[in-house]
Coordinates of C-alpha atoms and ligand atoms in Angstrom, one line a residue:
Chain N
X123 CA 33.3 -8.3 -15.0
X124 CA 32.8 -12.1 -15.2
X125 CA 34.5 -14.6 -12.9
X126 CA 33.5 -18.3 -13.0
X127 CA 35.0 -20.8 -10.5
X128 CA 34.1 -24.4 -11.1
X129 CA 30.7 -23.5 -12.4
X130 CA 28.3 -26.4 -13.2
X131 CA 24.7 -26.5 -14.4
X132 CA 22.2 -29.1 -14.8
X133 CA 18.6 -28.8 -15.8
X134 CA 15.6 -30.4 -14.2
X135 CA 16.7 -29.2 -10.8
X136 CA 15.0 -26.4 -9.0
X137 CA 17.0 -24.5 -6.3
X138 CA 18.2 -27.4 -4.1
X139 CA 17.9 -31.0 -5.0
X140 CA 19.7 -31.4 -8.3
X141 CA 18.1 -34.2 -10.2
X142 CA 20.9 -36.7 -9.9
X143 CA 19.8 -38.6 -13.1
X144 CA 20.1 -35.5 -15.3
X145 CA 23.7 -35.1 -16.7
X146 CA 25.4 -31.8 -16.1
X147 CA 25.2 -29.7 -19.3
X148 CA 28.0 -27.5 -18.0
X149 CA 30.9 -28.9 -15.9
X150 CA 33.6 -27.2 -13.8
X151 CA 33.9 -24.1 -15.9
X152 CA 36.5 -21.7 -14.6
X153 CA 37.4 -18.5 -16.6
X154 CA 37.2 -14.8 -16.3
X155 CA 36.5 -12.0 -18.7
X156 CA 37.6 -8.4 -17.8
X157 CA 35.4 -5.4 -18.2
X158 CA 35.4 -4.3 -21.8
X159 CA 36.6 -7.6 -23.1
X160 CA 35.5 -9.6 -26.1
X161 CA 34.9 -13.3 -26.3
X162 CA 33.7 -15.5 -29.0
X163 CA 31.8 -18.5 -27.5
X164 CA 32.5 -21.5 -29.7
X165 CA 31.6 -25.2 -29.8
X166 CA 29.5 -27.7 -31.6
X167 CA 25.8 -27.9 -31.4
X168 CA 24.7 -29.1 -28.0
X169 CA 28.0 -28.2 -26.4
X170 CA 26.3 -25.8 -23.9
X171 CA 26.9 -22.4 -25.4
X172 CA 23.3 -21.3 -24.9
X173 CA 23.3 -22.7 -21.4
X174 CA 26.4 -20.7 -20.5
X175 CA 24.8 -17.6 -21.8
X176 CA 21.7 -18.3 -19.7
X177 CA 23.9 -18.4 -16.7
X178 CA 25.6 -15.1 -17.7
X179 CA 22.2 -13.6 -18.3
X180 CA 21.0 -14.8 -14.8
X181 CA 18.2 -16.8 -16.5
X182 CA 19.5 -19.7 -14.6
X183 CA 21.6 -20.0 -11.5
X184 CA 24.7 -22.3 -11.4
X185 CA 24.0 -25.5 -9.6
X186 CA 27.6 -25.8 -8.7
X187 CA 30.6 -23.5 -8.2
X188 CA 30.6 -19.7 -8.0
X189 CA 29.8 -17.1 -10.7
X190 CA 30.5 -13.5 -10.1
X191 CA 28.9 -11.0 -12.5
X192 CA 29.7 -7.3 -12.1
X193 CA 30.7 -7.9 -8.5
X194 CA 27.5 -9.9 -7.7
X195 CA 27.8 -13.6 -6.6
X196 CA 24.7 -14.8 -8.6
X197 CA 24.6 -18.1 -6.8
X198 CA 24.2 -16.4 -3.4
X199 CA 22.5 -13.1 -4.3
X200 CA 18.9 -12.5 -3.1
X201 CA 16.3 -12.9 -5.8
X202 CA 15.3 -9.3 -5.7
X203 CA 18.8 -8.1 -6.5
X204 CA 18.7 -9.9 -9.8
X205 CA 16.4 -7.7 -11.9
X206 CA 18.7 -4.7 -11.5
X207 CA 21.6 -6.9 -12.6
X208 CA 19.7 -8.2 -15.6
X209 CA 18.9 -4.6 -16.7
X210 CA 22.6 -4.0 -17.2
X211 CA 22.9 -7.1 -19.4
X212 CA 21.7 -7.1 -23.0
X213 CA 20.8 -10.4 -24.5
X214 CA 20.1 -11.4 -28.1
X215 CA 18.4 -14.8 -27.9
X216 CA 18.9 -17.5 -30.5
X217 CA 15.1 -17.4 -31.0
X218 CA 14.8 -13.6 -30.6
X219 CA 11.9 -13.7 -28.0
X220 CA 10.2 -10.6 -29.5
X221 CA 6.8 -10.0 -28.0
X222 CA 4.2 -10.7 -30.7
X223 CA 1.5 -8.4 -29.3
X224 CA 3.8 -5.3 -29.4
X225 CA 5.0 -3.3 -32.4
X226 CA 8.7 -3.4 -33.3
X227 CA 9.0 0.1 -31.7
X228 CA 7.5 -1.0 -28.5
X229 CA 9.6 -4.1 -28.4
X230 CA 12.8 -2.1 -28.7
X231 CA 11.5 0.5 -26.2
X232 CA 10.6 -2.2 -23.7
X233 CA 14.0 -2.3 -21.8
X234 CA 13.9 1.5 -21.4
X235 CA 10.3 1.4 -20.1
X236 CA 11.3 -1.4 -17.7
X237 CA 14.2 0.8 -16.5
X238 CA 11.7 3.6 -15.8
X239 CA 12.6 5.9 -18.6
X240 CA 9.7 8.5 -19.1
X241 CA 7.7 8.1 -22.3
X242 CA 8.8 11.6 -23.5
X243 CA 12.4 10.7 -23.3
X244 CA 12.6 7.4 -25.1
X245 CA 11.1 8.2 -28.5
X246 CA 14.3 9.8 -29.9
X247 CA 16.6 7.0 -28.7
X248 CA 14.3 4.2 -30.0
X249 CA 13.9 6.0 -33.4
X250 CA 17.6 6.4 -33.7
X251 CA 18.3 2.8 -32.8
X252 CA 15.7 1.6 -35.3
X253 CA 17.4 3.7 -38.0
X254 CA 20.7 2.2 -37.1
X255 CA 19.5 -1.4 -37.6
X256 CA 17.5 -0.4 -40.7
X257 CA 14.1 -1.0 -39.2
X258 CA 12.6 2.5 -39.4
X259 CA 10.1 1.5 -42.0
X260 CA 8.7 -1.4 -40.0
X261 CA 8.6 0.3 -36.6
X262 CA 4.9 0.2 -36.4
X263 CA 4.5 -3.4 -37.5
X264 CA 4.3 -6.5 -35.4
X265 CA 7.5 -8.6 -35.3
X266 CA 5.6 -11.7 -36.5
X267 CA 5.3 -10.2 -40.0
X268 CA 9.0 -9.4 -40.3
X269 CA 11.6 -11.6 -42.1
X270 CA 14.0 -13.6 -39.9
X271 CA 16.8 -11.1 -40.5
X272 CA 14.5 -8.2 -39.5
X273 CA 13.4 -10.0 -36.4
X274 CA 17.1 -10.6 -35.5
X275 CA 17.9 -6.9 -36.0
X276 CA 14.9 -6.0 -33.8
X277 CA 16.2 -8.4 -31.1
X278 CA 19.7 -6.8 -31.4
X279 CA 18.3 -3.3 -31.1
X280 CA 16.3 -4.3 -28.0
X281 CA 19.5 -5.7 -26.4
X282 CA 21.7 -2.7 -27.0
X283 CA 19.2 0.1 -26.5
X284 CA 20.0 0.4 -22.8
X285 CA 23.8 0.5 -23.5
X286 CA 24.4 -2.6 -21.3
X287 CA 27.7 -3.3 -19.5
X288 CA 27.5 -6.8 -20.7
X289 CA 26.2 -7.8 -24.1
X290 CA 25.4 -11.5 -24.8
X291 CA 24.5 -12.6 -28.3
X292 CA 23.4 -16.2 -29.2
X293 CA 24.0 -16.9 -32.9
X294 CA 23.3 -13.3 -33.8
X295 CA 24.2 -13.7 -37.5
X296 CA 22.2 -16.9 -38.0
X297 CA 19.5 -15.3 -40.1
X298 CA 21.6 -12.5 -41.7
X299 CA 23.2 -12.3 -45.1
X300 CA 26.9 -11.4 -45.2
X301 CA 26.3 -7.7 -45.6
X302 CA 23.9 -7.6 -42.6
X303 CA 26.3 -9.8 -40.6
X304 CA 29.1 -7.3 -41.3
X305 CA 26.9 -4.4 -40.3
X306 CA 26.1 -6.2 -37.0
X307 CA 29.8 -6.9 -36.4
X308 CA 30.5 -3.2 -36.8
X309 CA 27.8 -2.5 -34.2
X310 CA 29.1 -5.1 -31.7
X311 CA 32.7 -4.0 -32.2
X312 CA 31.7 -0.4 -31.7
X313 CA 29.8 -1.2 -28.5
X314 CA 32.8 -3.2 -27.3
X315 CA 35.1 -0.2 -28.1
X316 CA 32.9 2.0 -26.0
X317 CA 33.4 -0.3 -23.0
X318 CA 30.7 -3.0 -23.2
X319 CA 31.9 -6.5 -22.5
X320 CA 30.7 -8.6 -25.4
X321 CA 30.2 -12.4 -25.7
X322 CA 29.1 -13.8 -29.0
X323 CA 28.1 -17.5 -29.4
X324 CA 28.4 -18.6 -33.0
X325 CA 28.9 -21.5 -35.4
X326 CA 30.0 -19.1 -38.1
X327 CA 33.7 -19.7 -38.3
X328 CA 34.1 -17.5 -41.3
X329 CA 32.9 -14.6 -39.2
X330 CA 35.3 -15.5 -36.4
X331 CA 38.2 -15.6 -38.9
X332 CA 37.3 -12.2 -40.3
X333 CA 37.1 -10.7 -36.8
X334 CA 39.7 -12.6 -34.7
X335 CA 39.4 -12.3 -31.0
X336 CA 39.8 -14.2 -27.8
X337 CA 37.5 -17.2 -27.6
X338 CA 35.9 -19.6 -25.0
X339 CA 35.3 -23.0 -26.6
X340 CA 33.0 -25.6 -25.1
X341 CA 32.8 -29.3 -25.9
X342 CA 30.2 -31.4 -24.2
X343 CA 29.8 -28.9 -21.4
X344 CA 33.5 -28.5 -20.7
X345 CA 35.8 -25.6 -21.4
X346 CA 38.4 -26.8 -24.0
X347 CA 39.9 -23.4 -25.0
X348 CA 40.2 -20.1 -23.2
X349 CA 42.1 -17.4 -25.0
Chain X
X39 CA -1.9 13.4 -26.8
X40 CA -1.0 10.6 -29.2
X41 CA 1.8 9.8 -26.9
X42 CA -0.5 9.5 -23.9
X43 CA -2.7 7.1 -25.8
X44 CA 0.3 5.1 -26.9
X45 CA 1.5 4.9 -23.3
X46 CA -1.9 3.8 -22.1
X47 CA -2.3 1.2 -24.8
X48 CA 1.1 -0.3 -23.9
X49 CA 0.6 -2.9 -21.3
X50 CA 3.6 -5.1 -22.0
X51 CA 1.6 -8.3 -21.7
X52 CA -1.3 -8.2 -24.1
X53 CA -3.6 -9.1 -21.3
X54 CA -6.6 -7.6 -23.1
X55 CA -6.6 -10.7 -25.3
X56 CA -5.9 -13.3 -22.5
X57 CA -8.5 -16.0 -22.3
X58 CA -10.6 -16.4 -19.1
X59 CA -10.2 -12.8 -18.4
X60 CA -13.5 -11.6 -20.0
X61 CA -15.8 -13.8 -17.8
X62 CA -14.2 -12.4 -14.6
X63 CA -16.4 -9.3 -14.3
X64 CA -19.5 -11.5 -14.6
X65 CA -18.4 -13.8 -11.8
X66 CA -17.4 -10.9 -9.6
X67 CA -20.8 -9.2 -10.3
X68 CA -22.6 -12.3 -9.1
X69 CA -20.3 -12.4 -6.0
X70 CA -21.0 -8.7 -5.2
X71 CA -24.7 -9.3 -5.5
X72 CA -24.5 -12.2 -3.0
X73 CA -22.3 -10.1 -0.7
X74 CA -24.8 -7.2 -0.8
X75 CA -27.6 -9.6 0.1
X76 CA -25.5 -11.1 2.9
X77 CA -24.8 -7.6 4.3
X78 CA -28.5 -6.6 4.0
X79 CA -29.4 -9.9 5.8
X80 CA -27.0 -9.2 8.6
X81 CA -28.3 -5.7 9.0
X82 CA -31.9 -6.8 8.9
X83 CA -31.3 -9.6 11.4
X84 CA -29.6 -7.1 13.7
X85 CA -32.4 -4.6 13.4
X86 CA -35.3 -7.0 13.8
X87 CA -33.5 -8.6 16.7
X88 CA -33.0 -5.3 18.4
X89 CA -36.6 -4.3 17.9
X90 CA -38.1 -7.5 19.1
X91 CA -35.8 -7.5 22.2
X92 CA -36.7 -4.0 23.1
X93 CA -40.4 -4.8 22.8
X94 CA -40.3 -8.1 24.6
X95 CA -37.7 -7.3 27.2
X96 CA -39.3 -4.0 28.3
X97 CA -42.5 -5.5 29.6
X98 CA -43.7 -7.6 32.4
X99 CA -47.3 -8.6 33.2
X100 CA -48.4 -8.9 36.8
X101 CA -51.7 -10.6 37.6
X102 CA -53.3 -10.1 41.0
X103 CA -56.2 -12.4 41.9
X104 CA -58.9 -11.1 44.2
X105 CA -57.6 -7.5 43.7
X106 CA -60.3 -5.9 45.8
X107 CA -59.4 -7.7 49.1
X108 CA -56.9 -6.4 51.7
X109 CA -53.2 -7.4 51.4
X110 CA -52.0 -9.8 54.1
X111 CA -50.2 -7.4 56.4
X112 CA -52.5 -4.4 55.8
X113 CA -50.4 -1.3 55.6
X114 CA -53.0 1.5 55.2
X115 CA -56.6 1.5 55.8
X116 CA -58.7 0.7 52.7
X117 CA -55.7 -0.3 50.6
X118 CA -56.5 -3.2 48.3
X119 CA -54.2 -6.0 47.2
X120 CA -54.0 -4.4 43.8
X121 CA -53.0 -1.0 45.2
X122 CA -50.4 -2.7 47.4
X123 CA -48.8 -4.7 44.6
X124 CA -48.7 -1.6 42.4
X125 CA -47.0 0.4 45.1
X126 CA -44.5 -2.3 45.6
X127 CA -43.7 -2.4 41.9
X128 CA -43.3 1.4 41.8
X129 CA -40.8 1.1 44.6
X130 CA -38.7 -1.5 42.8
X131 CA -35.5 -0.2 41.2
X132 CA -35.2 -0.9 37.4
X133 CA -39.0 -0.5 36.8
X134 CA -39.8 2.5 34.6
X135 CA -43.6 2.5 34.6
X136 CA -46.4 0.7 36.3
X137 CA -49.9 0.9 34.8
X138 CA -52.8 -1.1 36.2
X139 CA -55.2 -1.8 33.3
X140 CA -58.7 -0.4 33.8
X141 CA -61.8 -2.6 33.7
X142 CA -62.7 -1.4 30.2
X143 CA -59.2 -2.2 28.9
X144 CA -59.3 -5.6 30.5
X145 CA -62.6 -6.5 29.0
X146 CA -61.3 -5.3 25.6
X147 CA -58.5 -7.7 26.1
X148 CA -60.7 -10.6 27.1
X149 CA -63.5 -10.0 24.6
X150 CA -61.9 -12.1 21.8
X151 CA -61.9 -15.1 24.3
X152 CA -65.0 -14.5 26.4
X153 CA -67.2 -12.6 24.0
X154 CA -68.9 -9.3 24.6
X155 CA -70.7 -10.5 27.7
X156 CA -67.5 -10.8 29.7
X157 CA -68.7 -8.2 32.2
X158 CA -72.0 -10.1 32.8
X159 CA -70.2 -13.3 33.5
X160 CA -69.5 -12.0 37.0
X161 CA -66.3 -14.0 36.9
X162 CA -63.8 -13.0 39.5
X163 CA -61.3 -11.4 37.2
X164 CA -57.7 -10.7 38.4
X165 CA -56.3 -7.2 38.2
X166 CA -53.7 -6.9 35.4
X167 CA -50.7 -4.5 35.8
X168 CA -48.5 -3.7 32.8
X169 CA -45.0 -3.0 33.9
X170 CA -42.4 -1.4 31.7
X171 CA -38.8 -2.2 32.7
X172 CA -35.9 0.2 32.0
X173 CA -32.4 -1.0 31.5
X174 CA -30.5 -3.1 29.2
X175 CA -32.1 -5.2 26.5
X176 CA -31.6 -8.9 26.4
X177 CA -32.3 -9.2 30.1
X178 CA -35.4 -8.2 32.0
X179 CA -33.8 -4.9 32.9
X180 CA -31.9 -5.0 36.2
X181 CA -34.9 -6.6 37.9
X182 CA -34.4 -9.7 39.9
X183 CA -37.6 -11.5 38.9
X184 CA -37.5 -14.3 41.5
X185 CA -37.0 -11.9 44.3
X186 CA -39.8 -9.6 43.0
X187 CA -42.2 -12.6 42.7
X188 CA -41.4 -13.7 46.2
X189 CA -42.1 -10.3 47.6
X190 CA -45.4 -9.9 45.7
X191 CA -46.4 -13.4 46.8
X192 CA -45.8 -12.5 50.4
X193 CA -48.0 -9.4 50.2
X194 CA -50.7 -10.8 47.9
X195 CA -50.6 -14.6 47.7
X196 CA -51.4 -15.9 44.2
X197 CA -49.9 -13.0 42.3
X198 CA -48.2 -14.0 39.0
X199 CA -45.3 -12.3 37.4
X200 CA -45.0 -13.1 33.7
X201 CA -41.8 -12.1 31.9
X202 CA -40.9 -12.5 28.3
X203 CA -37.3 -12.9 29.1
X204 CA -37.0 -16.5 27.9
X205 CA -38.1 -15.3 24.5
X206 CA -35.8 -12.4 24.6
X207 CA -32.8 -14.7 25.1
X208 CA -34.0 -16.9 22.2
X209 CA -34.5 -13.9 20.0
X210 CA -31.1 -12.5 20.9
X211 CA -29.5 -15.8 20.0
X212 CA -31.5 -16.0 16.8
X213 CA -30.5 -12.5 15.7
X214 CA -26.8 -13.2 16.6
X215 CA -26.8 -16.5 14.7
X216 CA -28.4 -14.9 11.7
X217 CA -25.8 -12.1 11.8
X218 CA -22.9 -14.6 12.1
X219 CA -24.2 -16.7 9.2
X220 CA -24.4 -13.5 7.1
X221 CA -20.9 -12.6 8.0
X222 CA -19.7 -16.1 7.3
X223 CA -21.5 -15.9 3.9
X224 CA -19.7 -12.6 3.3
X225 CA -16.3 -14.1 4.1
X226 CA -17.1 -17.1 1.9
X227 CA -18.1 -14.9 -1.0
X228 CA -14.8 -12.9 -0.6
X229 CA -12.8 -16.1 -0.5
X230 CA -14.5 -17.5 -3.6
X231 CA -14.0 -14.2 -5.4
X232 CA -10.3 -14.3 -4.5
X233 CA -10.0 -17.9 -5.6
X234 CA -11.7 -17.2 -8.9
X235 CA -9.3 -14.3 -9.6
X236 CA -6.3 -16.5 -8.7
X237 CA -7.5 -19.2 -11.2
X238 CA -8.2 -16.6 -13.9
X239 CA -4.8 -15.1 -13.3
X240 CA -3.1 -18.5 -13.5
X241 CA -4.8 -19.2 -16.8
X242 CA -3.7 -15.8 -18.1
X243 CA -0.2 -16.5 -16.9
X244 CA -0.1 -19.9 -18.6
X245 CA -1.2 -18.3 -21.9
X246 CA 1.4 -15.5 -21.4
X247 CA 4.2 -17.7 -20.2
X248 CA 6.7 -16.8 -22.9
X249 CA 6.0 -13.1 -22.6
X250 CA 6.4 -13.2 -18.8
X251 CA 9.7 -15.1 -19.1
X252 CA 10.9 -12.6 -21.6
X253 CA 10.0 -9.6 -19.5
X254 CA 11.6 -11.3 -16.5
X255 CA 14.7 -11.8 -18.6
X256 CA 14.8 -8.1 -19.6
X257 CA 15.0 -7.2 -16.0
X258 CA 11.4 -6.6 -15.0
X259 CA 10.9 -6.9 -11.3
X260 CA 8.3 -9.3 -9.9
X261 CA 6.3 -6.3 -8.8
X262 CA 6.3 -4.9 -12.3
X263 CA 5.0 -8.1 -13.9
X264 CA 2.5 -8.8 -11.1
X265 CA 1.3 -5.2 -11.2
X266 CA 0.4 -5.6 -14.9
X267 CA -1.8 -8.6 -14.1
X268 CA -3.1 -7.1 -10.9
X269 CA -4.2 -3.9 -12.6
X270 CA -6.2 -5.9 -15.1
X271 CA -7.7 -8.0 -12.4
X272 CA -8.5 -4.9 -10.4
X273 CA -10.2 -3.3 -13.2
X274 CA -12.2 -6.4 -14.1
X275 CA -13.2 -6.9 -10.5
X276 CA -14.2 -3.3 -10.0
X277 CA -16.3 -3.4 -13.2
X278 CA -18.0 -6.6 -11.9
X279 CA -18.4 -5.0 -8.4
X280 CA -20.2 -2.0 -9.8
X281 CA -22.5 -4.2 -12.0
X282 CA -23.3 -6.4 -9.0
X283 CA -24.0 -3.4 -6.9
X284 CA -26.3 -1.9 -9.5
X285 CA -28.3 -5.1 -9.5
X286 CA -28.3 -5.4 -5.7
X287 CA -29.4 -1.9 -4.7
X288 CA -33.0 -2.2 -5.9
X289 CA -33.4 -5.5 -4.2
X290 CA -31.9 -4.2 -0.9
X291 CA -34.0 -1.1 -1.0
X292 CA -37.2 -3.1 -1.6
X293 CA -36.3 -5.4 1.3
X294 CA -35.6 -2.4 3.6
X295 CA -38.9 -0.8 2.6
X296 CA -40.8 -4.0 3.3
X297 CA -39.1 -4.4 6.7
X298 CA -39.6 -0.8 7.7
X299 CA -42.9 -1.2 9.6
X300 CA -41.3 -3.9 11.8
X301 CA -38.2 -2.0 12.8
X302 CA -39.0 1.7 12.9
X303 CA -41.2 3.4 15.4
X304 CA -42.5 5.8 12.7
X305 CA -45.9 4.9 11.4
X306 CA -45.9 3.4 7.9
X307 CA -48.7 2.9 5.5
X308 CA -49.9 -0.7 5.7
X309 CA -49.8 -2.7 2.6
X310 CA -47.1 -2.9 -0.1
X311 CA -44.7 0.0 -0.6
X312 CA -45.1 2.2 -3.7
X313 CA -42.4 3.6 -5.9
X314 CA -42.3 6.9 -3.9
X315 CA -41.8 5.0 -0.7
X316 CA -39.0 2.9 -2.3
X317 CA -37.3 6.0 -3.5
X318 CA -37.6 7.6 -0.1
X319 CA -36.1 4.6 1.5
X320 CA -32.8 5.0 -0.4
X321 CA -31.4 7.9 1.6
X322 CA -32.8 6.4 4.8
X323 CA -30.9 3.1 4.4
X324 CA -29.4 2.1 7.7
X325 CA -25.9 3.6 8.0
X326 CA -24.2 0.2 7.8
X327 CA -25.8 -0.5 4.4
X328 CA -25.3 3.1 3.3
X329 CA -21.6 2.7 3.7
X330 CA -21.1 -1.0 3.2
X331 CA -22.8 -1.3 -0.2
X332 CA -20.6 1.3 -2.0
X333 CA -17.6 -0.3 -0.3
X334 CA -18.4 -3.6 -2.1
X335 CA -16.9 -2.6 -5.6
X336 CA -13.9 -1.1 -3.8
X337 CA -13.5 -4.4 -1.9
X338 CA -13.9 -6.4 -5.1
X339 CA -11.2 -4.2 -6.7
X340 CA -8.9 -4.6 -3.7
X341 CA -9.4 -8.4 -3.7
X342 CA -8.8 -8.5 -7.4
X343 CA -5.5 -6.6 -7.1
X344 CA -4.2 -8.5 -4.1
X345 CA -5.2 -11.9 -5.3
X346 CA -3.7 -11.4 -8.8
X347 CA -0.5 -9.9 -7.3
X348 CA -0.1 -12.9 -5.0
X349 CA -0.8 -15.4 -7.7
X350 CA 1.7 -13.9 -10.1
X351 CA 4.4 -13.5 -7.5
X352 CA 3.9 -17.1 -6.4
X353 CA 4.2 -18.2 -10.0
X354 CA 7.3 -16.0 -10.6
X355 CA 9.2 -17.7 -7.8
X356 CA 9.9 -20.6 -10.2
X357 CA 12.1 -18.2 -12.3
X358 CA 15.5 -17.3 -10.8
Ligands
ATP46 N1 15.8 -26.2 -20.7 C1 16.5 -27.4 -20.9 N2 16.2 -28.5 -20.2 C2 16.9 -29.6 -20.3 N3 18.0 -29.7 -21.1 C3 18.4 -28.7 -21.8 C4 17.7 -27.4 -21.7 N4 18.3 -26.6 -22.6 C5 19.3 -27.2 -23.1 N5 19.4 -28.5 -22.7 C6 20.4 -29.4 -23.0 O1 21.7 -28.9 -22.7 C7 22.6 -29.2 -23.7 C8 23.3 -28.0 -24.2 O2 22.3 -27.2 -24.9 P1 22.6 -25.8 -25.4 O3 21.4 -25.2 -25.9 O4 23.3 -25.0 -24.3 O5 23.7 -26.1 -26.5 P2 24.3 -25.1 -27.6 O6 25.7 -25.2 -27.5 O7 23.7 -23.7 -27.5 O8 23.8 -25.7 -29.0 P3 23.4 -25.0 -30.3 O9 24.6 -24.6 -31.0 O10 22.7 -26.0 -31.1 O11 22.5 -23.8 -30.0 C9 21.9 -30.0 -24.8 O12 22.1 -31.4 -24.6 C10 20.4 -29.7 -24.5 O13 19.6 -30.8 -24.8
MG47 MG1 22.4 -22.6 -28.6

């Protein structure tokens, strides 16, 4: 599912000439995650967790090393192969990235529409998903009027609606109370049990202790724990 | 039904509220108006040029001094120089008609210069022969003027052949230049319209950057994202194109009606055209105008779509 070999990333570089002055935010990462696996992604603030998730989401390409995702070498792949790859990856961003001009319903329906699902066949799925995350009542509202926790749940619903093969979550419990966080963990565990590979970046060590699992731990851009 | 409306309202980018987008139809309308004038100008130049060339190229004037005397090697008894020159002209290939002007016609022609007493002046007037040349416009038919003049001179010394060919070449050049200028103006207008659309699209992109990046991250293809922008640009440009056309058609029709007497062989009432004449001109617009003008909004829409697609795709290349 995921295989990283000596992966490095630094920002401020476009395709080719890496800006030599900028430090690498990720250095020499080598690890692999099998299909259907679960990984916590741990590390202090600024360690590079979000940056690694960006690579796994193909929002950035590695500036060093090789990264294989679902059999695709993302460093070498043609640009036009990437959208299809991204559509099989669900991502819950740390800052949600809900589209402010669309209703909650349309935000959650967006990945299905991008995948070409006909209008007539998405309503039931979206309605069901909104019920699952407890947002049925606010489906018609704009995300900007929702509470932080509601926005987070909308972002999670949008990420899982296409039943991705790989689900990435960046601090998904950051704005949730314990009850909501537990509900989310049930959802993520369930998706994982059904075969989705799940990677969850978090600071919430209490949550990790309640749901033990394999972990990747970063410190200053390097992998310090794998397993 | 509600679902259809919901689907139509969904544009994924909220472009209806993007800044800089609303002025686009206005600019495209102005561009379309200018393009229509350029096309009408090109058409008018072509038509006037053709008409003038036909008129000027088709005629020669031959003057025979002392027309009543015998030609230098007399061919037939009693044949005058005038008859001989006319016969020679009739036998020249490329000449369609030869018509010696009668005395009355000649004095009509001279009256403005010599007054009504031209006949009484007893001046030795030359004979004037109007010659109509067949053949291609832009040259003086297939007639070799120098050779013709030499032959006439040999038969009837002092005979003058006056051609309008030099003006024809100038007129042809003028008409061609005007047409080229009009086409250049058309190309320029299209390029400016494209540039304006690119700038507006970039402004819209800048204000929608986060949305575009999110869509990209959710797996939208470049085509999908560019298509959202391009459809909006296409619609705005088409709207502007139609508005510009609506403004331009009355102007072009009025110009065509004004120019009609100078380009059409059909008799036209002198003076200014009335409403009826203007309306009657509409279906009789030259074929080029009849098809080119309605094509303008379509071209504007196409330019809008293509320019916006290109601008968005170029911008998206910065994302992986
Ligand atoms: N777009 C960017 N351009 C330049 N530098 C960046 C960019 N994004 C992150 N960085 C830098 O990369 C390093 C790692 O950041 P990252 O967001 O991956 O950390 P993180 O582990 O997710 O931290 P947190 O737990 O606070 O979210 C930081 O030093 C940050 O300043
Ligand atoms: Mg982070």
